[in-house]
Short mmCIF file of C-alpha atoms in Angstrom, two decimals:
data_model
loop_
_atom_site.label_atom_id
_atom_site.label_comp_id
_atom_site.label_asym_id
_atom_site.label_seq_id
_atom_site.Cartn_x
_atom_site.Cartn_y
_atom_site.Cartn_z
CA UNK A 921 -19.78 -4.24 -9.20
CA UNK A 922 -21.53 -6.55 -7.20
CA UNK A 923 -19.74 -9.62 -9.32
CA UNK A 924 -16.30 -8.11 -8.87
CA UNK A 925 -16.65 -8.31 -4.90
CA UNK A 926 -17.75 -11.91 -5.31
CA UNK A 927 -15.23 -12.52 -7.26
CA UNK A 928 -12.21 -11.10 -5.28
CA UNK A 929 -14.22 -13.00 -2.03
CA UNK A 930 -14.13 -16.19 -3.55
CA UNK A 931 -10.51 -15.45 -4.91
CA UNK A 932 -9.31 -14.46 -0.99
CA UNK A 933 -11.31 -17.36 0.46
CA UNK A 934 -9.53 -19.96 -2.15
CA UNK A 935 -5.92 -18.72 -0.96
CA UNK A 936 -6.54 -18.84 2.92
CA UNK A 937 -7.93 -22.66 2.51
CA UNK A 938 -4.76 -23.20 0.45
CA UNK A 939 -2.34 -21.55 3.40
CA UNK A 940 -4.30 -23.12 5.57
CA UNK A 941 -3.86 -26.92 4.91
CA UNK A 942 -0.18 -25.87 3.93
CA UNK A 943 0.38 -24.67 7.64
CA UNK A 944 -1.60 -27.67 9.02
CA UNK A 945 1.02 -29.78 6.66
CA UNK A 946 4.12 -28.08 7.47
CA UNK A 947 4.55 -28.86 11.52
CA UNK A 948 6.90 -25.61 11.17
CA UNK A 949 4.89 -22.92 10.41
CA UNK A 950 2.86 -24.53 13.71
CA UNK A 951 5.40 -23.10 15.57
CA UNK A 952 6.30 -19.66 14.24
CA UNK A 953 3.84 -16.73 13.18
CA UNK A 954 2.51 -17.85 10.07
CA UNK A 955 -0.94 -19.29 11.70
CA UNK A 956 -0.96 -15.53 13.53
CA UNK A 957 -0.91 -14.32 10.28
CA UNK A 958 -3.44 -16.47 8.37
CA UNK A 959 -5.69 -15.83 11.44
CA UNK A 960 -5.57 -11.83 10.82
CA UNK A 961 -6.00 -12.30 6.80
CA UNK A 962 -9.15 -14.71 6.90
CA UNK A 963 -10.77 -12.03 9.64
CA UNK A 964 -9.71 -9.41 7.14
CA UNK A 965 -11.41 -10.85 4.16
CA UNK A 966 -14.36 -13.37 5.88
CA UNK A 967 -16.30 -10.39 5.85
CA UNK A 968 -16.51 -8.13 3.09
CA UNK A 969 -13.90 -5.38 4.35
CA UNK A 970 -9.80 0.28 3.44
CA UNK A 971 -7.31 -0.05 0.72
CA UNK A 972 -4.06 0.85 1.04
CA UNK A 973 -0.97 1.29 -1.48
CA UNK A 974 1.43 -1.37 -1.51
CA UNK A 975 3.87 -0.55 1.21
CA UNK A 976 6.76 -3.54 0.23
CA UNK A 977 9.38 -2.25 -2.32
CA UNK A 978 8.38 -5.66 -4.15
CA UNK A 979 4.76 -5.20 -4.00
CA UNK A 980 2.67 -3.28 -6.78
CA UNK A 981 0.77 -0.24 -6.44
CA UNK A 982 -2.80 -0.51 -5.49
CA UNK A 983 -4.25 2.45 -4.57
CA UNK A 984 -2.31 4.55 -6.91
CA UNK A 985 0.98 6.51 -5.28
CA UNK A 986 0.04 9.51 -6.26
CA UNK A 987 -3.02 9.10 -4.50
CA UNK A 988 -4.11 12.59 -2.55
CA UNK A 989 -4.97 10.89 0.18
CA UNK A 990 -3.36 7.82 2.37
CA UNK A 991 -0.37 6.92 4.43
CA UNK A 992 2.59 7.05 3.36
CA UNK A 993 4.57 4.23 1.73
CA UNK A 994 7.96 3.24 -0.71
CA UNK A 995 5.91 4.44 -3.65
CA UNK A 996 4.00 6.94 -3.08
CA UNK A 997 3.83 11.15 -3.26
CA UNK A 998 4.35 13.10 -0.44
CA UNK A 999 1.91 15.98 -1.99
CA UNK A 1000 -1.20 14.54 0.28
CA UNK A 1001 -3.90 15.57 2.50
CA UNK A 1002 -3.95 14.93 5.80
CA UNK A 1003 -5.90 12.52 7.04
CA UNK A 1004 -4.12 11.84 10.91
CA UNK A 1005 -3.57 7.82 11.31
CA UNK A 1006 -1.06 5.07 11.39
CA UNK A 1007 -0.77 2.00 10.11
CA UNK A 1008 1.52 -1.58 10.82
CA UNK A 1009 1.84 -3.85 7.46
CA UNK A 1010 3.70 -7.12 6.83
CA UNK A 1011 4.04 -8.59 3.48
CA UNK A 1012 5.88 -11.93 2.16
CA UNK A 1013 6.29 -12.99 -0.98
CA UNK A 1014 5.39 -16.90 -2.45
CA UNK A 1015 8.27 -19.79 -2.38
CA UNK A 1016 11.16 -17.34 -1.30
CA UNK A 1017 11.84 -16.05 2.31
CA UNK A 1018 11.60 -12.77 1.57
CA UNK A 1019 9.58 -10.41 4.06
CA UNK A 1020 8.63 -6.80 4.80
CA UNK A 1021 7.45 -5.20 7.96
CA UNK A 1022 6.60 -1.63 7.78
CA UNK A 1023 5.10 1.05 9.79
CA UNK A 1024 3.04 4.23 8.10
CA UNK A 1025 2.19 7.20 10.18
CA UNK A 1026 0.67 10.94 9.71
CA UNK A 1027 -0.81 14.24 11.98
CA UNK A 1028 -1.33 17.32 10.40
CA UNK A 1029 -4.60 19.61 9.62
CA UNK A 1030 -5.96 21.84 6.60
CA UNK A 1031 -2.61 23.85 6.42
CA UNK A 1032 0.29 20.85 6.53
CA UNK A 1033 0.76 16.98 6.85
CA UNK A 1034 3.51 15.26 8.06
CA UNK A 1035 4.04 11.78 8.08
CA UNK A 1036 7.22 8.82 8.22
CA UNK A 1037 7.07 5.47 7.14
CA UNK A 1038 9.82 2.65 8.32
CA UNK A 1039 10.71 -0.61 6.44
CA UNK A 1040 12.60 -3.50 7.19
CA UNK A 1041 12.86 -6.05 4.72
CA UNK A 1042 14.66 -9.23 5.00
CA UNK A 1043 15.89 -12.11 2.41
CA UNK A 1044 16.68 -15.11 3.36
CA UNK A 1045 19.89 -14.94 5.62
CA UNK A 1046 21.70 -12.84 2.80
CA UNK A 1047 20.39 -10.04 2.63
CA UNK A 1048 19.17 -6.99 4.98
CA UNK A 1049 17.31 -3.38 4.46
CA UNK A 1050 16.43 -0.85 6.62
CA UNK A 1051 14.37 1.92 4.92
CA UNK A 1052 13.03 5.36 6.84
CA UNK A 1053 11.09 8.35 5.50
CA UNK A 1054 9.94 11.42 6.51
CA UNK A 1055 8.27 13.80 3.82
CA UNK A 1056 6.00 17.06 4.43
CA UNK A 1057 2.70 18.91 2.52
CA UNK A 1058 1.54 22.17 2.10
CA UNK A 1059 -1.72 22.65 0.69
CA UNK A 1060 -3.32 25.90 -0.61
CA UNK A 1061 -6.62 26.36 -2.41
CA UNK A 1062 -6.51 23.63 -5.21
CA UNK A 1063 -2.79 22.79 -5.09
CA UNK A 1064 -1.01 20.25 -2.72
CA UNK A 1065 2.72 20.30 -2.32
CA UNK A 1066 4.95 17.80 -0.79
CA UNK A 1067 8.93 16.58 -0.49
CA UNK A 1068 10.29 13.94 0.91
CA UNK A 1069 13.82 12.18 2.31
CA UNK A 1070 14.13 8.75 2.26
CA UNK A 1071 17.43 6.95 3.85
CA UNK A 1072 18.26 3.71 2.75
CA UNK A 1073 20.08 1.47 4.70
CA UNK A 1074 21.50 -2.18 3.08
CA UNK A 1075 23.80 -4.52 4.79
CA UNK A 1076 24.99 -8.44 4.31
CA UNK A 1077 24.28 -10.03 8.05
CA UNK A 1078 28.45 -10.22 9.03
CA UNK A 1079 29.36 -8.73 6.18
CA UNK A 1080 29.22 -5.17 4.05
CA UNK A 1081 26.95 -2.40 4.65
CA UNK A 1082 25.88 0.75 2.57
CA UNK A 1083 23.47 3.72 2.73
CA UNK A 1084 21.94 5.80 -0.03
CA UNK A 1085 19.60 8.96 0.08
CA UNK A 1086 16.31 9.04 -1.77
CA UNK A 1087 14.41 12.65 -2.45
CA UNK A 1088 10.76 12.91 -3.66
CA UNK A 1089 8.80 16.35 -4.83
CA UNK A 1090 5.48 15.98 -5.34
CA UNK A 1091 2.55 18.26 -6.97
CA UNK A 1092 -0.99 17.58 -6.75
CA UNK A 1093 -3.81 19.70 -8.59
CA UNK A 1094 -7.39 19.40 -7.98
CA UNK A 1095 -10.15 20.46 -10.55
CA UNK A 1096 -13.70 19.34 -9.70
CA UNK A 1097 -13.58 15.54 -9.47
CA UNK A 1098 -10.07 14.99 -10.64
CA UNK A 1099 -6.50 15.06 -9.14
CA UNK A 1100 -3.79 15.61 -11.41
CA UNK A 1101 -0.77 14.82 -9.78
CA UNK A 1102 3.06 14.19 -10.71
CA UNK A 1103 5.87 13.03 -8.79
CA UNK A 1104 9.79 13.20 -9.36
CA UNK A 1105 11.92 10.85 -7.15
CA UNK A 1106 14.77 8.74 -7.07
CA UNK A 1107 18.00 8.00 -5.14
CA UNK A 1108 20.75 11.16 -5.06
CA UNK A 1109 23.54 8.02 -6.67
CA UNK A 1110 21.06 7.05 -9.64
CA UNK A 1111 19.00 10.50 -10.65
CA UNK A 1112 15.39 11.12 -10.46
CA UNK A 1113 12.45 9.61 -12.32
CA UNK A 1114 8.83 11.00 -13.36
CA UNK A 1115 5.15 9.68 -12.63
CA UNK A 1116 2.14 11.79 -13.64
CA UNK A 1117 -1.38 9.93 -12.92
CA UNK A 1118 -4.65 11.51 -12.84
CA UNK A 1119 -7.29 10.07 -10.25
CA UNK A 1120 -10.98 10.44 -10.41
CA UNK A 1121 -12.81 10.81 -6.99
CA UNK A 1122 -16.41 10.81 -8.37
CA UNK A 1123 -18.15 10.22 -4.89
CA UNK A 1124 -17.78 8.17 -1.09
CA UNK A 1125 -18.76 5.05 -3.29
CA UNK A 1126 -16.25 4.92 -6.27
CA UNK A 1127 -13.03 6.15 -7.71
CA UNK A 1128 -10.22 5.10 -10.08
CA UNK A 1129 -6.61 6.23 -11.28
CA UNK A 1130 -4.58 5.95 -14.13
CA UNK A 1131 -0.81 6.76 -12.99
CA UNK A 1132 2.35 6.51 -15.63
CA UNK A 1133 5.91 5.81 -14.64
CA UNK A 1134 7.31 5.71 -18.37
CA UNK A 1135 8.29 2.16 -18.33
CA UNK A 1136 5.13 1.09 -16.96
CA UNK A 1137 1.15 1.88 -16.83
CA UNK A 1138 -1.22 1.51 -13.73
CA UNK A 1139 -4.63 1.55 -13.87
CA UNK A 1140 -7.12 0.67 -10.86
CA UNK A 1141 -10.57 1.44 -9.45
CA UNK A 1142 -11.33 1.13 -5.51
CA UNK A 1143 -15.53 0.32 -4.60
CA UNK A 1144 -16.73 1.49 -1.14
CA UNK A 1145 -19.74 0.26 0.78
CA UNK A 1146 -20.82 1.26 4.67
CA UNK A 1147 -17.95 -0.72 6.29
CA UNK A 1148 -16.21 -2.33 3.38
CA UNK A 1149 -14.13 -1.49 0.19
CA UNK A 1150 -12.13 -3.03 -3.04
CA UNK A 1151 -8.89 -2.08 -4.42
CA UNK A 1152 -8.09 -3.70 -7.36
CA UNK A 1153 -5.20 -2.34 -9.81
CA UNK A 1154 -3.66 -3.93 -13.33
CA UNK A 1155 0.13 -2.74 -14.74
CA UNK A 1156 0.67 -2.94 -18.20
CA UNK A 1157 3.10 -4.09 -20.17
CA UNK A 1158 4.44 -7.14 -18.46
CA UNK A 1159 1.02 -7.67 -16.60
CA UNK A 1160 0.19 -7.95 -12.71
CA UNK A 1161 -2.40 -7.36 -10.83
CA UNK A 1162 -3.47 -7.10 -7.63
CA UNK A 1163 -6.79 -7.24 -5.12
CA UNK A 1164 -7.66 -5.76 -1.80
CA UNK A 1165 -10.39 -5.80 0.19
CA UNK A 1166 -10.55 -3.98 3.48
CA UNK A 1167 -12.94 -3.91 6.84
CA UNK A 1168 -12.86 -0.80 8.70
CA UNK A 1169 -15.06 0.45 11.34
CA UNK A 1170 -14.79 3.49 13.44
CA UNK A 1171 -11.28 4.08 13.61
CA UNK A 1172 -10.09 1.15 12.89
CA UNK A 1173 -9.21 -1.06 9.36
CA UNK A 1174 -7.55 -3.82 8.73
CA UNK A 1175 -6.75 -5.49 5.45
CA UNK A 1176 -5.87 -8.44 3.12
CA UNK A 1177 -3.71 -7.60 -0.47
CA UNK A 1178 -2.88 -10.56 -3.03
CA UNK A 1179 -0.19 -9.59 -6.19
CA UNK A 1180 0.51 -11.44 -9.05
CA UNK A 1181 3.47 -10.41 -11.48
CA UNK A 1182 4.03 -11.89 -14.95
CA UNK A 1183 6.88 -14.54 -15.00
CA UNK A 1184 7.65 -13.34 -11.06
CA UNK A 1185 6.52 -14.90 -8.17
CA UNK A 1186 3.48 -13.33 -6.26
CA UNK A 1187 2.84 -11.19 -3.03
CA UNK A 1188 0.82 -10.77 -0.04
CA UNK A 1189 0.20 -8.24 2.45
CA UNK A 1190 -1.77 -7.74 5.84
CA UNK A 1191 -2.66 -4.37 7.17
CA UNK A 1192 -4.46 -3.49 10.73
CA UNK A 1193 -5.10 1.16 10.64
CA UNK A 1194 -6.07 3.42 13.55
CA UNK A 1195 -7.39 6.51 12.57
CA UNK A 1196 -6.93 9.49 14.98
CA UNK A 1197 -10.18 11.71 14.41
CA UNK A 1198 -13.73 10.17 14.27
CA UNK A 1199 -14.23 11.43 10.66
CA UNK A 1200 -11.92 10.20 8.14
CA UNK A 1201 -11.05 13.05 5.28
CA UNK A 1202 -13.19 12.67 2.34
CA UNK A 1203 -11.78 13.81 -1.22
CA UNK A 1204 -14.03 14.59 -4.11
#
């Protein structure tokens, strides 16, 4: 375990020394909010540093989206526990000017959990998307049930724009250590699709998921120390993978994800998390 942190630190520390000398070439990004952002990724991984899914629509899943636990994001099940915090996340992509800021929030207690997530993504000057959630649980003794609406909002800067509507139901099952879950969403114009995963909470330390989508297979494992974790998940077929590692301490986390798709270009992703209580919700 111990090699795979080193690993994903030396990984991290590689891309910030490449951004870095790119920003220090490119008398541009001097003057906008890239060296902001390089700033809050090197503090996020100079230390060994919790995960997060992918929030982006263009970013894959890391910690599983049919995760029992976590904010709220494009992917994942509304059938969670609550677990009170909010979250601000901003993710590019390599070589294209495409960009995603998005906010994650949730309250609730043992009996419900609401939460709403917000997206805007923007490409290049073409291309504009506004997406907002709001979804609700209800858990009982060893089942968790959730739905969600999604509205999607696309428009051309000057020219067209269009909505759609997006629905999620979600069902989560709990039996000793493991979560079965399964998820049916999609927009109300294209029909929905399935997910079933199964995720294995063993202890504070260590857990892992295996999540399904039909076309595509995720699998992933997520380490935990004191003040520190790793999220690290692989898709199969057409392979990607991607690495997190996360500082939090009392209520607060923040983040660094790197993506890589096969034959695509890759992703990145900063996160900063407040939690509202002093005890985060543990789920074994």
């Amino acid at each position: 375990m111990w090699s795979v942190f080193l690993f994903a630190r030396r990984l991290a520390w590689s891309y910030y020394e490449f951004m870095r000398n790119c920003a220090w070439e490119n008398s541009v990004l001097k003057k906008c909010a890239r060296p902001l952002l390089l700033f809050v990724a090197w503090f996020c991984f100079a230390i060994p540093c919790h995960a997060t899914e992918g929030h982006a629509s263009f970013a894959s899943l890391l910690a599983g989206g049919l995760s029992p636990v976590g904010l709220g994001g494009y992917y994942s099940t509304p059938a969670r526990y609550a677990d009170p915090s909010y979250s601000l996340s901003y993710y590019w992509m390599d070589e294209v000017e495409e960009s995603s800021w998005n906010l994650s929030l949730e309250f609730g207690s043992d009996t419900y959990r609401v939460g709403a997530f917000i997206a805007f993504l923007s490409m290049d000057s073409l291309y504009r998307n506004l997406y907002s959630e709001f979804s609700y649980a209800r858990p009982w003794n060893r089942f968790v049930f959730g739905a969600s609406y999604g509205l999607d909002m696309e428009w051309v800067p000057g020219g067209e724009f269009w909505s759609r509507h997006r629905f999620k139901l979600g069902l989560n099952y709990k039996w000793r250590e493991i979560h079965l879950a399964a998820l049916l969403g999609g927009f109300a114009d294209e029909g929905v699709a399935p997910v079933l995963g199964v995720h294995w909470m063993a202890d504070e330390t260590i857990s892992a998921f295996a999540e399904c989508d039909f076309d595509y297979l995720y699998v992933g494992a997520n380490f935990r120390w004191k003040f520190a974790e790793i999220s690290t998940s692989y898709r199969f077929p057409n392979f990607a993978v991607a690495v997190q590692l996360s500082l939090n301490g009392g209520r607060y986390g923040a983040s660094y994800a790197r993506g890589f798709k096969h034959n695509s270009l890759g992703w990145n992703g900063v996160h900063v998390t407040r939690w509202l209580k002093d005890e985060r919700r543990k789920i074994n």
